[in-house]
Amino acid sequence: MSNSKVVDVHTHVYLPRYMDLLRSRAEVPRVILDDLGQDRLVILPGEDKESSTKRGRPIGDEYWSMKRKLEFMDLHGIDVSVISLANPWLDFLPTTQETFEFATALNQDLSTVCTSSDAGGRLFAFGVLPTLSPSASVAEVHRIAQLPHLRGVIMGTIGAGRGLDDPELIPLFQAIADAGLTIFLHPHHGVGNEHFGGYGHSLSLALGFPFETTVAVSRLILSGIFDRIPNLRILLAHSGGTLPFLAGRLDSCVAHDPAVAEKLQHPPTYYLKRLYYDAVIYHDTGLKATVDLVGADRIMFGTDNPFFPPLKGEKHVTRWMSVDKNIEAVKGVPGEEKVWNGIMGENAVRILNLK
Ligand code: URA
Ligand code: ZN
């Protein structure tokens, strides 16, 4: 895909400082050692209830090593990555000074990694916030804004504990917008897990995660936040969950509920069109729906590394199917080289100012 830059905007790392915390914990989220001495990451709700062999997922240094991240980038032709801490971020920690200082330390770690000579200018980052305390988060936003390679913050959907439409979060959203930072909105809990039967984590990740994003963003829109803060910039994980597909239904159901509709200046789709979307959806059908709704110039390639590694072969030298599926999906978007180059990286360079 020509000489233009390939940028991965959805790529995680469990920083060593965060790994230490996960290893020290007796409850989810935690890292445990299995009978074979293999680290297992146990982070999703209910994962601890499974039998010990199935608990969590096996992990290696691709989850915390920046050397591995750069190798992964080289293997897949990725020039630049915007790294973020993976779920569940700080959402399980108490609102104490210690947690606030932990957030500051993690953001400083991200900055150090991005500015290191090993990174060679190829890394940027989304920082992390103690969102359960909106006021501490505002203070952290001001610090993040001073870090040269940080471009925004990754955020889950719980906010201060009551969802993202909580009025208590308005000053935080305002501070993020004022600082010119982008929110990378990412699911963790899943919606509907109780309906998914006994199929491991497959349906929670495939369906529950995108439903969580769908619900959180719909509530955010209906709260009127984008009328209040028009320059609030949000990048949605997994191509916006199911929002591109359900946008018409959202518009219609809101229009038929005047008490809800009258609180908004526009139909929900108007606001959806102003958001940004990653391309982590693995099929061109879903990606085309997203392009159709918001235009190809608001969509950015991602990998979700280090999740979804190859199940066979040496993961440090074998190309990852999960990555190739997302590249194929981009190539399946009708258009020309300019459109694909935009999604693969040029949009991210422009939108996130990665020069
Ligand atoms: N599983 C997770 O828990 N998080 C991701 O980002 C991807 C898969
Ligand atoms: Zn992810």
XYZ file of C-alpha atoms and ligand atoms in Angstrom:
364
model
C 0.000 0.000 0.000
C 2.416 2.666 -1.333
C 4.796 4.750 0.731
C 2.264 6.299 3.053
C 2.484 5.505 6.761
C 0.782 2.516 8.363
C -0.455 3.445 11.843
C -1.972 1.154 14.487
C -4.271 3.139 16.786
C -5.581 0.132 18.740
C -2.609 -1.629 20.315
C -2.237 -2.336 23.991
C 0.473 -2.868 26.548
C 0.336 -3.969 30.176
C 3.204 -1.826 31.409
C 5.593 -3.599 33.837
C 4.348 -1.424 36.697
C 0.780 -2.569 35.962
C 1.888 -6.205 35.587
C 3.422 -6.010 39.082
C 0.045 -4.911 40.418
C -1.827 -7.702 38.580
C 0.650 -10.298 39.861
C 0.191 -9.079 43.440
C -3.602 -9.434 43.439
C -5.763 -12.274 44.778
C -8.867 -11.172 42.841
C -9.741 -10.414 39.231
C -8.081 -8.649 37.495
C -4.931 -10.625 38.190
C -2.129 -12.642 36.660
C -1.771 -16.207 37.908
C 0.767 -18.941 37.287
C -0.744 -22.212 36.043
C 0.544 -25.725 36.793
C 2.999 -25.491 33.900
C 4.462 -22.250 35.218
C 2.711 -20.297 32.471
C 1.414 -16.766 33.226
C -2.330 -16.423 32.691
C -4.135 -13.123 32.468
C -7.493 -13.241 34.252
C -9.296 -9.974 33.647
C -12.810 -10.492 32.367
C -15.836 -10.626 34.661
C -16.513 -14.231 35.717
C -13.229 -15.563 34.341
C -12.068 -16.576 37.808
C -15.027 -18.974 38.122
C -13.762 -21.211 35.343
C -11.712 -24.324 36.025
C -8.042 -23.612 36.526
C -6.935 -24.929 33.124
C -9.358 -22.668 31.312
C -8.909 -19.613 33.482
C -7.943 -16.495 31.566
C -5.526 -16.635 28.670
C -1.859 -17.599 28.503
C 0.353 -14.572 28.126
C 4.011 -13.945 27.414
C 6.233 -10.932 27.096
C 4.295 -9.656 24.069
C 1.897 -8.302 26.720
C 4.440 -6.023 28.407
C 7.647 -5.792 26.372
C 8.132 -2.793 24.088
C 10.842 -4.712 22.244
C 8.154 -7.249 21.328
C 5.784 -4.455 20.301
C 8.373 -3.042 17.904
C 9.086 -6.553 16.514
C 5.353 -7.050 15.981
C 5.179 -3.712 14.177
C 8.114 -4.644 11.933
C 6.627 -8.066 11.160
C 3.359 -6.474 9.993
C 4.733 -3.375 8.289
C 3.370 -0.990 10.921
C 5.327 2.275 10.991
C 3.733 3.948 14.000
C 1.687 2.705 16.975
C -0.456 4.661 19.390
C -0.166 2.420 22.431
C -2.646 2.235 25.294
C -2.935 0.335 28.543
C -5.338 -2.618 28.149
C -8.510 -3.199 30.110
C -9.540 -2.882 32.863
C -7.194 0.107 33.309
C -7.715 1.650 36.774
C -11.439 0.951 36.951
C -11.097 -1.598 39.784
C -8.952 0.513 42.118
C -10.210 2.657 45.017
C -10.290 6.422 44.632
C -7.241 7.023 46.794
C -4.177 9.192 46.467
C -2.217 6.016 45.773
C -4.377 5.257 42.721
C -4.051 8.829 41.457
C -0.267 8.633 41.800
C -0.316 5.251 40.051
C -2.102 6.882 37.072
C 0.514 9.624 36.942
C 3.322 7.043 37.085
C 1.770 4.952 34.286
C 1.381 8.010 32.076
C 4.977 8.954 32.773
C 5.991 5.370 31.860
C 4.119 5.703 28.557
C 5.889 8.958 27.866
C 9.283 7.439 28.690
C 8.634 4.462 26.396
C 7.549 6.711 23.517
C 10.506 9.059 23.818
C 13.114 6.312 24.252
C 15.731 5.936 21.560
C 14.578 2.325 20.945
C 11.173 3.624 19.879
C 12.828 5.756 17.215
C 9.905 8.177 17.125
C 7.499 5.378 16.125
C 5.405 5.366 19.305
C 2.664 7.645 20.605
C 0.206 6.859 23.392
C -3.221 7.274 24.917
C -2.834 7.840 28.653
C -4.945 6.432 31.455
C -7.219 8.127 33.998
C -8.606 7.248 37.430
C -12.098 7.944 36.056
C -13.858 6.815 39.242
C -12.653 10.188 40.511
C -13.524 12.795 37.862
C -11.712 15.568 39.739
C -8.459 13.584 40.014
C -8.900 12.720 36.332
C -9.124 16.384 35.383
C -5.809 16.994 37.157
C -4.302 14.019 35.301
C -5.595 15.334 31.956
C -3.643 18.533 32.581
C -0.494 16.482 33.185
C -1.078 14.268 30.130
C -1.476 17.352 27.953
C 2.126 18.285 28.832
C 3.573 14.926 27.719
C 4.809 15.311 24.141
C 3.843 11.886 22.740
C 0.483 11.475 24.455
C -2.472 12.176 22.203
C -5.419 11.296 24.392
C -6.745 8.882 26.977
C -8.137 5.368 26.816
C -11.384 5.037 28.744
C -13.837 2.290 29.623
C -17.580 2.755 29.846
C -18.144 2.983 33.599
C -16.925 6.559 34.095
C -17.337 7.424 37.772
C -19.388 4.253 38.280
C -22.669 5.308 36.687
C -21.880 5.270 32.957
C -20.626 7.957 30.616
C -23.831 10.047 30.622
C -23.198 10.935 34.264
C -23.291 14.757 34.699
C -20.368 14.400 37.093
C -18.178 13.613 34.079
C -18.961 16.839 32.200
C -15.988 18.795 33.633
C -13.713 15.871 32.703
C -15.003 15.767 29.121
C -14.629 19.539 28.954
C -11.023 19.341 30.185
C -10.196 16.635 27.632
C -11.728 18.666 24.803
C -10.029 21.878 25.961
C -6.671 20.070 25.995
C -7.205 18.928 22.387
C -6.965 15.285 23.479
C -8.917 12.341 22.031
C -10.787 9.738 24.090
C -10.216 6.182 22.893
C -13.385 4.488 24.147
C -12.940 0.762 24.749
C -15.196 -1.891 26.305
C -14.293 -4.228 29.127
C -17.349 -5.647 30.919
C -19.465 -6.776 27.984
C -23.228 -6.354 27.845
C -25.494 -9.409 27.858
C -22.945 -11.889 29.221
C -25.719 -13.722 31.051
C -27.225 -14.719 27.677
C -24.124 -16.144 26.042
C -24.170 -19.761 27.214
C -21.123 -21.927 27.688
C -18.894 -20.849 24.835
C -15.894 -19.588 26.744
C -15.211 -15.908 26.124
C -15.977 -16.012 22.439
C -19.418 -14.419 22.579
C -18.543 -11.964 25.306
C -15.684 -10.662 23.156
C -17.495 -10.943 19.814
C -20.878 -9.588 20.932
C -20.751 -8.346 24.526
C -17.838 -5.967 23.919
C -19.400 -4.240 20.889
C -22.830 -4.089 22.593
C -21.161 -2.383 25.560
C -19.726 0.283 23.261
C -23.059 0.601 21.464
C -24.971 1.194 24.693
C -22.381 3.542 26.223
C -22.144 5.770 23.154
C -25.911 5.830 22.648
C -26.389 7.003 26.235
C -23.642 9.571 25.824
C -25.305 10.972 22.715
C -28.751 11.059 24.321
C -27.303 12.900 27.308
C -26.692 15.843 24.970
C -22.960 15.967 25.656
C -22.091 16.734 22.033
C -24.405 19.761 21.960
C -22.712 20.951 25.119
C -19.120 20.134 24.066
C -19.111 19.998 20.240
C -15.335 19.586 20.067
C -15.270 16.461 22.272
C -13.285 13.966 20.198
C -13.940 10.246 20.682
C -12.430 7.280 18.844
C -14.635 4.197 19.126
C -13.107 0.738 19.447
C -14.196 -2.100 17.153
C -15.623 0.225 14.503
C -18.191 1.578 16.900
C -19.586 -1.731 18.130
C -22.854 -2.166 16.270
C -23.625 1.541 15.918
C -23.101 1.876 12.146
C -25.597 -0.957 11.617
C -28.128 0.273 14.180
C -27.892 4.021 13.515
C -31.191 4.180 11.624
C -33.010 2.327 14.356
C -31.507 4.626 16.972
C -32.681 7.692 15.010
C -36.160 6.305 14.501
C -36.716 5.146 18.088
C -35.486 8.469 19.467
C -37.637 10.450 17.012
C -40.695 8.553 18.226
C -39.961 9.378 21.851
C -40.384 13.180 21.929
C -39.331 13.463 25.575
C -35.928 12.095 24.580
C -35.682 13.708 21.128
C -36.470 17.237 22.339
C -33.348 17.242 24.533
C -31.155 16.947 21.416
C -30.466 19.483 18.685
C -30.076 16.718 16.070
C -30.909 13.034 15.497
C -28.349 10.602 17.009
C -26.785 9.848 13.615
C -25.664 13.472 13.324
C -23.420 12.954 16.356
C -22.298 9.468 15.263
C -20.988 11.029 12.053
C -18.733 13.310 14.080
C -17.007 10.518 15.968
C -13.940 8.521 14.897
C -13.831 4.750 14.470
C -11.100 2.152 14.391
C -11.108 -0.594 11.741
C -10.838 -3.546 14.142
C -13.811 -5.469 12.769
C -12.185 -8.256 10.705
C -14.647 -8.159 7.735
C -15.167 -5.662 4.963
C -18.954 -5.899 5.444
C -18.821 -4.189 8.834
C -16.141 -1.781 7.719
C -18.158 -0.768 4.671
C -21.138 -0.018 6.928
C -18.889 2.243 9.015
C -17.499 3.942 5.892
C -21.027 4.379 4.610
C -22.140 6.061 7.831
C -19.196 8.333 8.647
C -16.913 8.423 5.594
C -13.556 6.686 5.153
C -11.622 9.684 6.445
C -12.744 9.143 10.062
C -11.641 5.503 10.244
C -8.239 4.288 11.485
C -6.535 0.917 11.262
C -5.848 -1.081 14.440
C -4.722 -4.557 15.503
C -5.757 -5.087 19.151
C -2.244 -6.478 19.731
C -1.292 -8.359 21.948
C -4.745 -9.976 22.043
C -5.711 -12.582 19.424
C -2.209 -13.980 18.722
C -1.683 -16.925 16.337
C -2.675 -20.222 17.961
C -0.077 -22.152 15.984
C 3.472 -21.294 15.072
C 5.920 -18.998 16.791
C 3.946 -15.821 17.510
C 7.026 -13.599 17.241
C 7.759 -14.631 13.640
C 4.375 -15.724 12.258
C 2.073 -13.081 10.845
C -1.057 -12.753 12.965
C -4.304 -13.800 11.255
C -6.198 -11.241 13.345
C -4.064 -8.469 11.829
C -4.297 -9.778 8.278
C -8.090 -10.008 8.515
C -8.229 -6.317 9.403
C -5.880 -5.401 6.545
C -8.008 -7.457 4.121
C -11.126 -5.691 5.389
C -9.553 -2.310 4.580
C -8.643 -3.503 1.084
C -12.274 -4.571 0.646
C -13.505 -0.996 1.037
C -14.462 0.310 -2.411
C -12.286 3.153 -3.570
C -8.774 3.755 -4.517
C -5.348 3.748 -2.952
C -6.023 7.121 -1.314
C -8.960 5.712 0.652
C -7.020 2.629 1.824
C -3.930 4.667 2.692
C -6.143 6.973 4.696
C -7.606 4.153 6.790
C -4.264 2.342 7.091
C -2.488 5.358 8.543
C -2.816 8.771 6.955
C -6.102 9.497 8.762
C -4.435 8.758 12.109
C -1.452 10.979 11.237
C -3.857 13.832 10.492
C -6.468 13.293 13.221
C -4.036 12.477 16.050
C -1.291 14.803 14.845
C 1.405 12.104 14.648
C 3.898 14.113 12.576
N -9.772 -8.991 25.126
C -9.666 -8.012 26.038
O -9.864 -8.216 27.203
N -9.323 -6.793 25.624
C -9.083 -6.510 24.361
O -8.760 -5.375 24.061
C -9.202 -7.544 23.421
C -9.546 -8.771 23.843
Zn -8.507 -3.575 22.554
